[in-house]
CSV table of C-alpha atoms in Angstrom, one decimal:
chain,number,residue,atom,x,y,z
N,1,MET,CA,0.0,0.0,0.0
N,2,LYS,CA,1.1,3.5,-0.9
N,3,THR,CA,-0.1,6.7,0.7
N,4,ILE,CA,-0.5,10.1,-1.0
N,5,TYR,CA,-1.0,13.4,0.8
N,6,ILE,CA,-2.9,16.0,-1.3
N,7,ASP,CA,-2.6,19.6,-0.2
N,8,HIS,CA,-5.8,21.7,0.4
N,9,ASN,CA,-5.2,23.8,-2.7
N,10,ILE,CA,-5.7,20.7,-4.8
N,11,LEU,CA,-8.5,19.1,-2.8
N,12,ALA,CA,-10.5,22.3,-2.6
N,13,CYS,CA,-10.6,22.8,-6.4
N,14,GLU,CA,-13.7,21.1,-7.7
N,15,LYS,CA,-12.4,20.7,-11.2
N,16,ASN,CA,-9.8,18.3,-9.8
N,17,TRP,CA,-12.4,16.0,-8.2
N,18,PRO,CA,-13.1,13.7,-11.3
N,19,GLU,CA,-9.4,13.2,-11.7
N,20,LEU,CA,-8.9,12.4,-8.0
N,21,SER,CA,-11.8,9.9,-8.1
N,22,ARG,CA,-10.3,8.2,-11.1
N,23,LEU,CA,-6.8,8.1,-9.5
N,24,PHE,CA,-8.0,6.2,-6.4
N,25,SER,CA,-10.6,4.0,-8.2
N,26,GLN,CA,-7.9,2.8,-10.7
N,27,ASN,CA,-5.2,2.3,-8.1
N,28,THR,CA,-6.5,0.1,-5.4
N,29,ASP,CA,-3.2,-0.1,-3.6
N,30,LEU,CA,-3.1,3.7,-3.2
N,31,ARG,CA,-4.7,5.4,-0.2
N,32,LEU,CA,-5.4,9.1,0.4
N,33,ALA,CA,-3.8,10.4,3.6
N,34,ILE,CA,-5.9,13.1,5.3
N,35,SER,CA,-5.0,15.1,8.4
N,36,ASP,CA,-7.1,17.1,10.8
N,37,TRP,CA,-5.6,20.2,9.2
N,38,ASN,CA,-7.3,19.3,5.9
N,39,LEU,CA,-10.6,19.4,7.7
N,40,LEU,CA,-9.8,22.6,9.5
N,41,GLU,CA,-9.0,24.3,6.3
N,42,ILE,CA,-12.3,23.1,4.8
N,43,ILE,CA,-14.4,24.7,7.6
N,44,CYS,CA,-12.3,27.9,7.7
N,45,THR,CA,-12.1,28.7,4.0
N,46,CYS,CA,-15.7,28.3,2.7
N,47,ASP,CA,-19.4,28.3,3.6
N,48,LYS,CA,-21.0,25.3,5.1
N,49,PRO,CA,-22.6,23.8,2.0
N,50,GLN,CA,-19.3,24.0,0.1
N,51,ALA,CA,-17.5,22.6,3.2
N,52,ILE,CA,-19.9,19.6,3.3
N,53,ARG,CA,-19.4,18.9,-0.4
N,54,ARG,CA,-15.6,18.8,0.1
N,55,ALA,CA,-16.0,16.5,3.1
N,56,GLU,CA,-18.2,14.2,1.1
N,57,LEU,CA,-15.5,14.0,-1.5
N,58,ILE,CA,-13.0,13.0,1.2
N,59,ASP,CA,-15.3,10.3,2.5
N,60,SER,CA,-15.9,8.9,-1.0
N,61,LEU,CA,-12.1,8.4,-1.4
N,62,ASN,CA,-12.0,6.1,1.7
N,63,PRO,CA,-9.1,8.0,3.3
N,64,LEU,CA,-6.5,6.9,5.8
N,65,TRP,CA,-6.3,9.4,8.7
N,66,ILE,CA,-2.9,10.6,9.7
N,67,MET,CA,-2.4,11.3,13.4
N,68,ASP,CA,-1.7,14.8,14.7
N,69,ARG,CA,1.8,16.2,14.1
N,70,LEU,CA,2.5,16.8,17.8
N,71,PHE,CA,1.3,13.2,18.7
N,72,ILE,CA,3.7,11.7,16.1
N,73,GLN,CA,6.7,13.8,17.1
N,74,GLN,CA,6.2,13.0,20.8
N,75,HIS,CA,6.2,9.3,20.0
N,76,GLU,CA,9.2,9.7,17.7
N,77,VAL,CA,11.2,11.3,20.5
N,78,LYS,CA,10.0,8.8,23.1
N,79,GLN,CA,10.9,5.9,20.9
N,80,PHE,CA,14.4,7.3,20.2
N,81,ILE,CA,15.0,7.9,24.0
N,82,TRP,CA,13.8,4.5,25.0
N,83,LEU,CA,16.0,2.7,22.5
N,84,ASN,CA,19.1,4.8,22.6
N,85,TYR,CA,19.4,6.5,26.0
N,86,PHE,CA,17.7,3.9,28.3
N,87,ASN,CA,18.1,0.8,26.2
N,88,TYR,CA,14.5,0.0,26.8
N,89,GLN,CA,12.3,-1.9,24.3
N,90,ALA,CA,10.7,0.9,22.3
N,91,GLU,CA,6.9,1.1,22.1
N,92,SER,CA,5.5,1.1,18.6
N,93,PHE,CA,2.9,3.8,17.6
N,94,CYS,CA,0.5,4.2,14.7
N,95,VAL,CA,0.9,7.0,12.3
N,96,PHE,CA,-2.2,6.2,10.3
N,97,THR,CA,-5.7,5.0,11.3
N,98,GLU,CA,-8.7,3.9,9.3
N,99,TYR,CA,-11.0,5.9,11.6
N,100,LEU,CA,-11.4,9.6,12.1
N,101,SER,CA,-12.7,8.9,15.6
N,102,VAL,CA,-9.3,7.5,16.6
N,103,LEU,CA,-7.7,10.8,15.4
N,104,LEU,CA,-10.2,12.9,17.2
N,105,SER,CA,-9.6,10.9,20.4
N,106,HIS,CA,-6.2,12.5,20.6
N,107,TYR,CA,-8.0,15.8,21.4
N,108,LEU,CA,-11.3,14.7,22.8
N,109,GLY,CA,-10.4,11.5,24.7
N,110,ALA,CA,-13.5,9.4,25.5
N,111,ASP,CA,-15.7,12.2,24.2
N,112,ALA,CA,-14.6,11.5,20.6
N,113,PRO,CA,-17.7,10.5,18.6
N,114,LEU,CA,-17.7,6.9,17.3
N,115,GLY,CA,-18.3,6.3,13.6
N,116,CYS,CA,-17.4,9.9,12.8
N,117,THR,CA,-16.9,10.8,9.1
N,118,ALA,CA,-15.5,13.9,7.5
N,119,LYS,CA,-19.1,15.0,6.6
N,120,LYS,CA,-20.4,14.5,10.1
N,121,TRP,CA,-17.4,16.4,11.6
N,122,VAL,CA,-17.9,19.3,9.3
N,123,GLU,CA,-21.7,19.4,9.9
N,124,ASN,CA,-21.2,19.5,13.6
N,125,ILE,CA,-18.2,21.7,13.9
N,126,HIS,CA,-18.8,24.4,11.2
N,127,GLY,CA,-19.7,27.6,12.9
N,128,ASN,CA,-19.8,26.0,16.4
N,129,MET,CA,-16.2,26.1,17.5
N,130,PRO,CA,-14.1,29.3,17.9
N,131,LEU,CA,-11.4,29.4,15.3
N,132,LYS,CA,-9.0,30.8,17.9
N,133,ASP,CA,-9.3,27.5,19.8
N,134,ILE,CA,-8.8,25.4,16.7
N,135,TYR,CA,-5.8,27.3,15.6
N,136,SER,CA,-4.2,27.7,19.1
N,137,SER,CA,-0.8,26.6,17.8
N,138,LYS,CA,-0.8,28.8,14.7
N,139,ASN,CA,0.3,32.1,16.2
N,140,GLU,CA,2.9,30.4,18.2
N,141,THR,CA,4.4,28.9,15.1
N,142,VAL,CA,4.4,32.3,13.3
N,143,ARG,CA,6.2,33.9,16.3
N,144,ALA,CA,8.8,31.2,16.2
N,145,LEU,CA,9.4,31.6,12.5
N,146,LYS,CA,9.7,35.4,12.9
N,147,THR,CA,12.2,35.0,15.8
N,148,LEU,CA,14.3,32.6,13.7
N,149,GLN,CA,14.2,35.0,10.7
N,150,ASN,CA,15.3,38.0,12.7
N,151,THR,CA,18.3,36.2,14.2
N,152,ASP,CA,21.5,36.8,12.3
N,153,THR,CA,23.4,33.9,10.9
N,154,LYS,CA,26.1,33.8,13.5
N,155,LYS,CA,23.7,34.1,16.4
N,156,LYS,CA,21.5,31.5,14.8
N,157,LYS,CA,24.4,29.1,14.6
N,158,ASP,CA,25.3,29.8,18.3
N,159,SER,CA,21.7,29.3,19.4
N,160,ASN,CA,21.2,26.0,17.6
N,161,ALA,CA,21.4,24.0,20.9
N,162,ASP,CA,18.9,26.3,22.6
N,163,VAL,CA,16.5,26.0,19.7
N,164,PHE,CA,16.9,22.2,19.7
N,165,ARG,CA,16.3,22.1,23.5
N,166,THR,CA,13.1,24.2,23.1
N,167,LEU,CA,11.7,21.8,20.5
N,168,VAL,CA,12.7,18.6,22.1
N,169,PHE,CA,12.4,19.2,25.9
N,170,SER,CA,8.6,19.3,25.9
N,171,LYS,CA,8.5,16.0,24.0
N,172,VAL,CA,10.6,14.1,26.5
N,173,PRO,CA,8.4,11.6,28.4
N,174,ASP,CA,7.5,12.6,32.0
N,175,ARG,CA,7.9,9.1,33.3
N,176,TYR,CA,10.1,6.1,33.0
N,177,GLN,CA,8.6,2.9,31.7
N,178,GLU,CA,8.1,1.7,35.3
N,179,ASN,CA,6.1,4.9,35.9
N,180,ARG,CA,8.6,6.7,38.1
N,181,PRO,CA,8.7,10.4,37.3
N,182,ILE,CA,11.7,11.7,35.2
N,183,ILE,CA,13.1,14.7,37.0
N,184,ILE,CA,14.0,17.9,35.2
N,185,SER,CA,17.8,17.5,35.6
N,186,GLU,CA,17.5,14.0,34.0
N,187,LYS,CA,15.4,15.5,31.2
N,188,GLU,CA,18.2,18.0,30.5
N,189,LYS,CA,20.7,15.2,30.2
N,190,ILE,CA,18.4,13.4,27.8
N,191,VAL,CA,18.0,16.5,25.6
N,192,LYS,CA,21.8,17.0,25.6
N,193,TYR,CA,22.2,13.3,24.5
N,194,CYS,CA,19.7,13.9,21.7
N,195,TYR,CA,21.6,17.0,20.6
N,196,ASP,CA,25.0,15.3,20.8
N,197,ASN,CA,23.6,12.6,18.6
N,198,LYS,CA,21.3,14.7,16.4
N,199,ASP,CA,22.3,13.1,13.1
N,200,LYS,CA,20.9,9.8,14.3
N,201,PHE,CA,18.1,11.6,16.2
N,202,TYR,CA,16.8,13.2,13.0
N,203,LEU,CA,17.1,9.9,11.0
N,204,ASP,CA,15.0,8.2,13.6
N,205,CYS,CA,12.6,11.1,14.1
N,206,PRO,CA,11.5,12.1,10.5
N,207,ALA,CA,8.8,14.5,11.5
N,208,MET,CA,11.2,16.3,13.8
N,209,ALA,CA,13.8,16.4,11.0
N,210,VAL,CA,11.4,17.7,8.4
N,211,GLU,CA,10.1,20.5,10.6
N,212,ASP,CA,13.6,21.5,11.5
N,213,LYS,CA,14.6,21.9,7.8
N,214,LEU,CA,11.4,23.5,6.6
N,215,CYS,CA,11.6,26.1,9.4
N,216,ASP,CA,15.2,26.9,8.5
N,217,ILE,CA,14.3,27.2,4.8
N,218,ARG,CA,11.2,29.4,5.4
N,219,THR,CA,13.2,31.9,7.5
N,220,GLN,CA,16.1,32.4,5.1
N,221,ASP,CA,14.2,34.8,2.9
N,222,HIS,CA,14.2,38.1,4.9
N,223,ASN,CA,11.9,39.7,2.3
N,224,ARG,CA,9.1,37.3,3.0
N,225,LYS,CA,7.6,37.8,6.4
N,226,PRO,CA,6.1,34.7,8.1
N,227,LYS,CA,2.3,34.8,8.3
N,228,GLU,CA,-0.6,32.6,9.5
N,229,SER,CA,-0.7,30.5,6.3
N,230,ASP,CA,2.9,29.5,6.9
N,231,ALA,CA,1.9,27.7,10.1
N,232,VAL,CA,-0.8,25.8,8.3
N,233,ASP,CA,1.6,24.9,5.4
N,234,LEU,CA,4.0,23.5,8.0
N,235,GLN,CA,1.4,21.3,9.5
N,236,HIS,CA,0.6,19.8,6.0
N,237,SER,CA,4.2,19.5,4.8
N,238,VAL,CA,5.7,17.9,7.9
N,239,LEU,CA,3.2,15.1,8.0
N,240,ALA,CA,3.2,14.5,4.2
N,241,LEU,CA,7.0,14.5,3.8
N,242,ALA,CA,7.8,12.5,6.9
N,243,TYR,CA,5.4,9.6,6.5
N,244,CYS,CA,3.7,9.5,3.1
N,245,ASP,CA,4.9,8.1,-0.2
N,246,ALA,CA,3.9,11.1,-2.2
N,247,PHE,CA,2.9,14.8,-1.7
N,248,ILE,CA,1.0,16.8,-4.2
N,249,THR,CA,0.8,20.6,-3.8
N,250,GLY,CA,-0.3,23.3,-6.2
N,251,ASP,CA,1.2,26.0,-4.1
N,252,GLY,CA,4.4,27.3,-5.7
N,253,TYR,CA,6.1,28.5,-2.5
N,254,ILE,CA,5.4,25.2,-0.7
N,255,PHE,CA,6.7,23.3,-3.6
N,256,ARG,CA,10.0,25.2,-3.7
N,257,CYS,CA,10.4,24.8,0.1
N,258,VAL,CA,9.8,21.1,0.1
N,259,LYS,CA,12.1,20.6,-2.9
N,260,GLN,CA,14.9,22.4,-1.0
N,261,ALA,CA,14.1,20.3,2.1
N,262,GLU,CA,14.3,17.1,0.0
N,263,ARG,CA,18.0,17.9,-0.8
N,264,LYS,CA,18.8,18.9,2.8
N,265,LEU,CA,17.2,15.9,4.3
N,266,LYS,CA,19.2,13.2,2.5
N,267,PRO,CA,19.7,10.3,3.4
N,268,LEU,CA,16.3,10.4,5.1
N,269,ARG,CA,13.6,9.0,2.8
N,270,ILE,CA,10.7,11.4,2.4
N,271,ALA,CA,7.7,11.6,0.1
N,272,ALA,CA,8.1,12.2,-3.6
N,273,ILE,CA,6.9,15.7,-4.5
N,274,TYR,CA,4.6,16.7,-7.3
N,275,ARG,CA,3.0,19.9,-8.6
N,276,ASP,CA,-0.3,18.4,-9.7
N,277,ILE,CA,-2.2,15.2,-10.1
N,278,GLN,CA,-1.1,14.7,-13.7
N,279,ALA,CA,2.5,15.0,-12.8
N,280,TYR,CA,2.0,12.2,-10.3
N,281,CYS,CA,0.3,10.0,-12.8
N,282,ASN,CA,3.0,10.6,-15.4
N,283,ALA,CA,5.8,9.7,-13.0
């Protein structure tokens, strides 16, 4: 089975829908990967009837749901620490699920509705949830990108360890496998170990590696100021590149950034990148 992540700018364009339907009906070993951010963009960028039509399209394509970026990164880091720092048997974790309810349980716990579909989610959420709550991480990402962009090259190099610590520390487990708490001083040692072995760390933690490179690339152009859409683009791109087999985006800036990241991330295997559905079909 192969997975393909299709950016919102492709999914939202109705003229692409017949081509999308043919693509998945003619390739039974191909699955569409959809994230919660695909759904969030649907409800935030159009009226309810149009949002429902887009959700119906997603349901008709029998998607795989890709888990939340933070959930995946936390488990990547935990797995790396268990295996390499503590020599524990690492716990496996699922990146994809057949059920939207499983994805929603990451946020809602036992309150996640069973049997939820994209259409049901859009019908219930559209207009009923404050966007500031849904996009709580967006402004934080924008601020982080602006901070990186405004840091000169020498200072950025000197602050690499601090940036790494900020990104990784919050993802270090709070407890040992036997459930004893991990104290802060031990967490600091763990983060230092990860940084001292960051080449292996990034190979073993692909979503962390992709985010690191994309943030660096997006902050190199001082004439382009980070904005809210950059935070959303990162959510899509990190998940797609790290865990899918292909990523299709019609956004020129996203395409250029991910192509640069592709070169910088070698030898890490990431998704193949395409500008449109036809380019994917012709490959």
